[in-house]
mmCIF file of C-alpha atoms in Angstrom:
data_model
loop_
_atom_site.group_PDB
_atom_site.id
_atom_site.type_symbol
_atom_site.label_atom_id
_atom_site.label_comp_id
_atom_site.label_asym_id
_atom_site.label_seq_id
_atom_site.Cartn_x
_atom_site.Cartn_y
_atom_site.Cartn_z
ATOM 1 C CA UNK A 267 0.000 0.000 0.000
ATOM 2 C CA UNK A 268 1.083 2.739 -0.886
ATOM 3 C CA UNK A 269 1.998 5.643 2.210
ATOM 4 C CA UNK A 270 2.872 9.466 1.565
ATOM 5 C CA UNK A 271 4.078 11.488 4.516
ATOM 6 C CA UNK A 272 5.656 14.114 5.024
ATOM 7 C CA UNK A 273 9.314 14.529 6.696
ATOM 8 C CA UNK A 274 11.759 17.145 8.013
ATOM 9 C CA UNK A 275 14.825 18.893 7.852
ATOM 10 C CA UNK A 276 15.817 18.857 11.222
ATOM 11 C CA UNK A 277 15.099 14.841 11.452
ATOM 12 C CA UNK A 278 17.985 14.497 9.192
ATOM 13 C CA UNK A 279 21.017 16.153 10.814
ATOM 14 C CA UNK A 280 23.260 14.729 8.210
ATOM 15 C CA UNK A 281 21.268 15.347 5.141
ATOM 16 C CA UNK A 282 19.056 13.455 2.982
ATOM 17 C CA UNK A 283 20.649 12.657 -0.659
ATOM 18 C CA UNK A 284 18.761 12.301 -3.719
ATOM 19 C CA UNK A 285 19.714 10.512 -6.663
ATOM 20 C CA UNK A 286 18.303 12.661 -10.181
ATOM 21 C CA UNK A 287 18.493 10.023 -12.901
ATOM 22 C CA UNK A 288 16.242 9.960 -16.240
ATOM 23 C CA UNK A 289 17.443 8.444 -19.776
ATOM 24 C CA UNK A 290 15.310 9.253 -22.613
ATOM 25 C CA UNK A 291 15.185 8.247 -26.487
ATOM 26 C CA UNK A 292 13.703 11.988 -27.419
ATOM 27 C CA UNK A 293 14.896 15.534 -27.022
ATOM 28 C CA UNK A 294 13.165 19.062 -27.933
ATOM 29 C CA UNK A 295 15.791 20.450 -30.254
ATOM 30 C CA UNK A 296 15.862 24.359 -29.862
ATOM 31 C CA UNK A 297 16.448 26.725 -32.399
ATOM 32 C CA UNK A 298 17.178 30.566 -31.914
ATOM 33 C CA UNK A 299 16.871 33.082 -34.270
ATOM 34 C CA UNK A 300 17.295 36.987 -33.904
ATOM 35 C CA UNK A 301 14.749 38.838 -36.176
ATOM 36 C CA UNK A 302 14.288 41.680 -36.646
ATOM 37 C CA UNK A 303 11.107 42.508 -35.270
ATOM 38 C CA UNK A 304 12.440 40.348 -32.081
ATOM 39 C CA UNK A 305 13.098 37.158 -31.733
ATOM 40 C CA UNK A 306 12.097 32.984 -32.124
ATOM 41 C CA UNK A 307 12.409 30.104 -30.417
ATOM 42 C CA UNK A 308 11.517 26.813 -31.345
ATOM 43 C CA UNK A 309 11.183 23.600 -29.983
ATOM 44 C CA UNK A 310 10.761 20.368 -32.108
ATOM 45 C CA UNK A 311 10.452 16.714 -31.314
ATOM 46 C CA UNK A 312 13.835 14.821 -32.377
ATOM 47 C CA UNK A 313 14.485 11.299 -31.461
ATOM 48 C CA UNK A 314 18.250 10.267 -30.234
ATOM 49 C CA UNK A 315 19.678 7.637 -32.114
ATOM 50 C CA UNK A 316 21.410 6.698 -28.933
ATOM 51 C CA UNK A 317 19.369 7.111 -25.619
ATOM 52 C CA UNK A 318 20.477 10.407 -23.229
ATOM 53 C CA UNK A 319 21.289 9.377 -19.372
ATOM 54 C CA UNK A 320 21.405 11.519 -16.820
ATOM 55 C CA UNK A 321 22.629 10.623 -13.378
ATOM 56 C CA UNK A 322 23.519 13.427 -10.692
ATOM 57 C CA UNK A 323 23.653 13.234 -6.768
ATOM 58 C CA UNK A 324 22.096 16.332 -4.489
ATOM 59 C CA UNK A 325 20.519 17.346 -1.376
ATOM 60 C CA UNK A 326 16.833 17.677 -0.854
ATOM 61 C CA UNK A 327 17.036 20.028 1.759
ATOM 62 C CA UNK A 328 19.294 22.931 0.464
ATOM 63 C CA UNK A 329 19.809 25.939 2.627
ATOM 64 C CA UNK A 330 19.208 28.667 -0.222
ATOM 65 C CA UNK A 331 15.634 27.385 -0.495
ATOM 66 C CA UNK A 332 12.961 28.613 2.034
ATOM 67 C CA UNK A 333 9.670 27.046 3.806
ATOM 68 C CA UNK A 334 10.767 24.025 2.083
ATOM 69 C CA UNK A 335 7.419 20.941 2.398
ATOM 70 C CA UNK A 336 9.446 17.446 1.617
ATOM 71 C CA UNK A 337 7.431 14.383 1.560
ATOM 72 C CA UNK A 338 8.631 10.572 0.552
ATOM 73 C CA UNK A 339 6.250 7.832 -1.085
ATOM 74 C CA UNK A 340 6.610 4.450 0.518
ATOM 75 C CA UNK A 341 5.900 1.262 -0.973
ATOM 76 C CA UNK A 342 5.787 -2.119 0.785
ATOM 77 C CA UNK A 343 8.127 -0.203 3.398
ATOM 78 C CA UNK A 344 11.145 0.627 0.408
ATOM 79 C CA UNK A 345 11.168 4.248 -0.208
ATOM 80 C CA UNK A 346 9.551 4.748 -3.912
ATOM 81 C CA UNK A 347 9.961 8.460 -4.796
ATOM 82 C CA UNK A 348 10.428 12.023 -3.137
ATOM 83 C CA UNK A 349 8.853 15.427 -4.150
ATOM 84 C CA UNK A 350 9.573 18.703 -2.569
ATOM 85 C CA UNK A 351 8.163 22.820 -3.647
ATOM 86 C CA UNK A 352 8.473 25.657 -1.579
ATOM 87 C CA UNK A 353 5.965 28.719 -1.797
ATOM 88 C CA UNK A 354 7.851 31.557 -3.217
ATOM 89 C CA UNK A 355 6.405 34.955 -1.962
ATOM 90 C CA UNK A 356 7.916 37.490 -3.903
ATOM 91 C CA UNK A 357 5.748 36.451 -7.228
ATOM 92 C CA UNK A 358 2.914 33.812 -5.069
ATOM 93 C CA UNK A 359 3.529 30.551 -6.599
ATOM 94 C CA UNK A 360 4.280 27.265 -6.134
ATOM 95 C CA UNK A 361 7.577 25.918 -6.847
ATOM 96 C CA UNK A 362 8.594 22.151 -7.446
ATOM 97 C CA UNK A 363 12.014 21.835 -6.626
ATOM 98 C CA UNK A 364 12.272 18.448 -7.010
ATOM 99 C CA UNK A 365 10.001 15.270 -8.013
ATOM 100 C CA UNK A 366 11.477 12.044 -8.355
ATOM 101 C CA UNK A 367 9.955 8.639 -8.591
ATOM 102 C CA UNK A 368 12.601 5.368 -8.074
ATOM 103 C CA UNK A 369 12.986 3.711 -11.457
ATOM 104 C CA UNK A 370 11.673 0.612 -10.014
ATOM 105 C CA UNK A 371 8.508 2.332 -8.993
ATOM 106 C CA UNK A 372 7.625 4.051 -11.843
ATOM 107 C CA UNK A 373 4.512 3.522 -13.580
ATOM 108 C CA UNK A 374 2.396 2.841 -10.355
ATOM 109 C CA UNK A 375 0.724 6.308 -9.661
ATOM 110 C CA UNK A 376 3.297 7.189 -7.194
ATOM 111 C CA UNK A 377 3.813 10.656 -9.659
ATOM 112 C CA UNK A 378 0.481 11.414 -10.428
ATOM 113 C CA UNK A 379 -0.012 11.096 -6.130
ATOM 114 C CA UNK A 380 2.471 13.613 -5.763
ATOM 115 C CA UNK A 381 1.527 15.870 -8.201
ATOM 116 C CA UNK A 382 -2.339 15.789 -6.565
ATOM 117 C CA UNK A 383 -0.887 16.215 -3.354
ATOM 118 C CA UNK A 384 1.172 19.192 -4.512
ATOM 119 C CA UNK A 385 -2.408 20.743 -6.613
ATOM 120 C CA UNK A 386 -3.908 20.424 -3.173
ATOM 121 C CA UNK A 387 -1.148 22.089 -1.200
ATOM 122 C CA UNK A 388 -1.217 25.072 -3.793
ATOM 123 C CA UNK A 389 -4.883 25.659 -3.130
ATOM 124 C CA UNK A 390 -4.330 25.663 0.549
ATOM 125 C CA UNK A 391 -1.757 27.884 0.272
ATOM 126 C CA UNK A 392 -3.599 30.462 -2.572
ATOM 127 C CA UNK A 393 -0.725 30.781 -5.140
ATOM 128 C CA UNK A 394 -1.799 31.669 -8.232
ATOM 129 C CA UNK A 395 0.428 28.748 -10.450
ATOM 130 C CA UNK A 396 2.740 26.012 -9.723
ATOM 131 C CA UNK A 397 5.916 25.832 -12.051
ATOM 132 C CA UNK A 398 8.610 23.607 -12.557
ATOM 133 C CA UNK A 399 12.273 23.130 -13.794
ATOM 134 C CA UNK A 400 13.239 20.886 -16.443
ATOM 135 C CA UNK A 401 15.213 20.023 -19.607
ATOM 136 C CA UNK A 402 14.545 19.387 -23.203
ATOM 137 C CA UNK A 403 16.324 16.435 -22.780
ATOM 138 C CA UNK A 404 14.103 14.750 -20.042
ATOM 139 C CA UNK A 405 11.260 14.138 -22.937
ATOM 140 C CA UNK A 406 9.464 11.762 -20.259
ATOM 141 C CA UNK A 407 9.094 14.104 -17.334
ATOM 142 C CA UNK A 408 7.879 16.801 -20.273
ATOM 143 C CA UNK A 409 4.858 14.107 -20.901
ATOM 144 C CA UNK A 410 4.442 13.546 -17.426
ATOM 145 C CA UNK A 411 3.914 17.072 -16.467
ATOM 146 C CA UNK A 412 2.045 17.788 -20.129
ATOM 147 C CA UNK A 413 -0.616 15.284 -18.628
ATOM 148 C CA UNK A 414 -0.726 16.889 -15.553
ATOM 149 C CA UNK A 415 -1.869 20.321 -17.084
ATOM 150 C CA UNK A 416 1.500 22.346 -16.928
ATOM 151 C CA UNK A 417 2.741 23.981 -20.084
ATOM 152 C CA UNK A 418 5.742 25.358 -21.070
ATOM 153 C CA UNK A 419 5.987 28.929 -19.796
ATOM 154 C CA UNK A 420 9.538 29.862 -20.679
ATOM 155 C CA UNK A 421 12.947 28.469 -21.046
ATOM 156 C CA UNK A 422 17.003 29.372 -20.165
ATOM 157 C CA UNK A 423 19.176 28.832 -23.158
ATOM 158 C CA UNK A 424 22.469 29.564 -20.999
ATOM 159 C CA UNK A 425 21.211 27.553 -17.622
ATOM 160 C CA UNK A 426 23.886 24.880 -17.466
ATOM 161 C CA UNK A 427 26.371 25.825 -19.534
ATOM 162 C CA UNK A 428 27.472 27.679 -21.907
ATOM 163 C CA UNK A 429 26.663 25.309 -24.481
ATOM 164 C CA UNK A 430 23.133 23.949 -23.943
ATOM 165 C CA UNK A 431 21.879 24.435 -27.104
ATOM 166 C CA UNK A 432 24.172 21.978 -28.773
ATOM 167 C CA UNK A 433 24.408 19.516 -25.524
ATOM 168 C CA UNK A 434 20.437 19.493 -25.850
ATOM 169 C CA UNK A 435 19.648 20.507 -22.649
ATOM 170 C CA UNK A 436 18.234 23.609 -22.484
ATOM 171 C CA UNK A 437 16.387 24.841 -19.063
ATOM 172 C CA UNK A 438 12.677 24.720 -19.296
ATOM 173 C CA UNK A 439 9.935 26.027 -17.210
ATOM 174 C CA UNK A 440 6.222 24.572 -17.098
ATOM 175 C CA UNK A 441 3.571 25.909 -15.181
ATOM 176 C CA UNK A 442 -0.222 25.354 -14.089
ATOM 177 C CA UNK A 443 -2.420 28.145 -13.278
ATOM 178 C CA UNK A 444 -4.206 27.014 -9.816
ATOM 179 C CA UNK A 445 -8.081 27.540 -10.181
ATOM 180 C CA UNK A 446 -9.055 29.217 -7.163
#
């Protein structure tokens, strides 16, 4: 059965890692162009010939980010998946800093859970939107969150590095507008 709760910073003195990892067999290839009456971006559906993975090690609970609300999925007692968001003030919304779902979980709701659970929180809170980080290279969490209701609401072309364009991994943001 499947258990969400919520935990703490100060229960884990030490930290509490998480491991980001994704591979995908599509990208959103981005093209910039300078016109002359402003500018265009676009963003079209490529496949990769060879599958993009993406492994990288953090901490859940960093100190830059405020008012932080963590909460683990359990399954059978293993722990399945983490999300965390934070209510930014300055501009009322939501923020998901992080959303991840053990590879050996995935595909049993344990997403779409977290993602009602956050929907609630936002209402109970009264932000205006929930948004979202992510990368033209993780086409999977792009469906995921496309079937959730968030839509692309801008994007970083110099995020990572100086080069994300042509690594294709440019920095995306989706959002949802809360109905209130």
């Amino acid at each position: 059965m499947l258990q969400i709760k919520r935990i703490y910073k100060e229960n884990f003195p030490n930290g509490k890692k998480i491991i980001y990892q994704y591979s995908s067999d599509n990208y959103y290839d981005v093209s910039y162009k300078e016109q002359e009456n402003g500018w265009a971006i676009e963003f079209t559906l490529k496949h990769l010939d060879t599958p993009f993975h993406k492994y990288l090690e953090g901490e859940i609970f960093e100190d830059h980010i405020e008012d932080i609300e963590c909460y683990i999925a359990e399954l059978k007692g293993d722990e399945a998946g983490i999300v965390s968001f934070s209510h930014e003030k300055w501009n009322n919304v939501l923020r998901i800093n992080d959303i991840h779902i053990d590879q050996s979980h995935q595909h049993k709701g344990i997403g779409s859970n977290f993602m009602a659970l956050v929907k609630k929180r936002a209402a109970e809170i009264g932000v205006r939107a929930i948004v979202l980080e992510t990368q033209t290279s993780n086409y999977p969490a792009i469906q995921f969150y496309k079937k959730h209701g968030f839509q692309l609401i801008g994007c970083e072309l110099l995020s990572y590095s100086n080069k994300d364009i042509e690594k294709r991994e440019v920095r995306v943001e989706m959002g949802l507008v809360v109905e209130i």
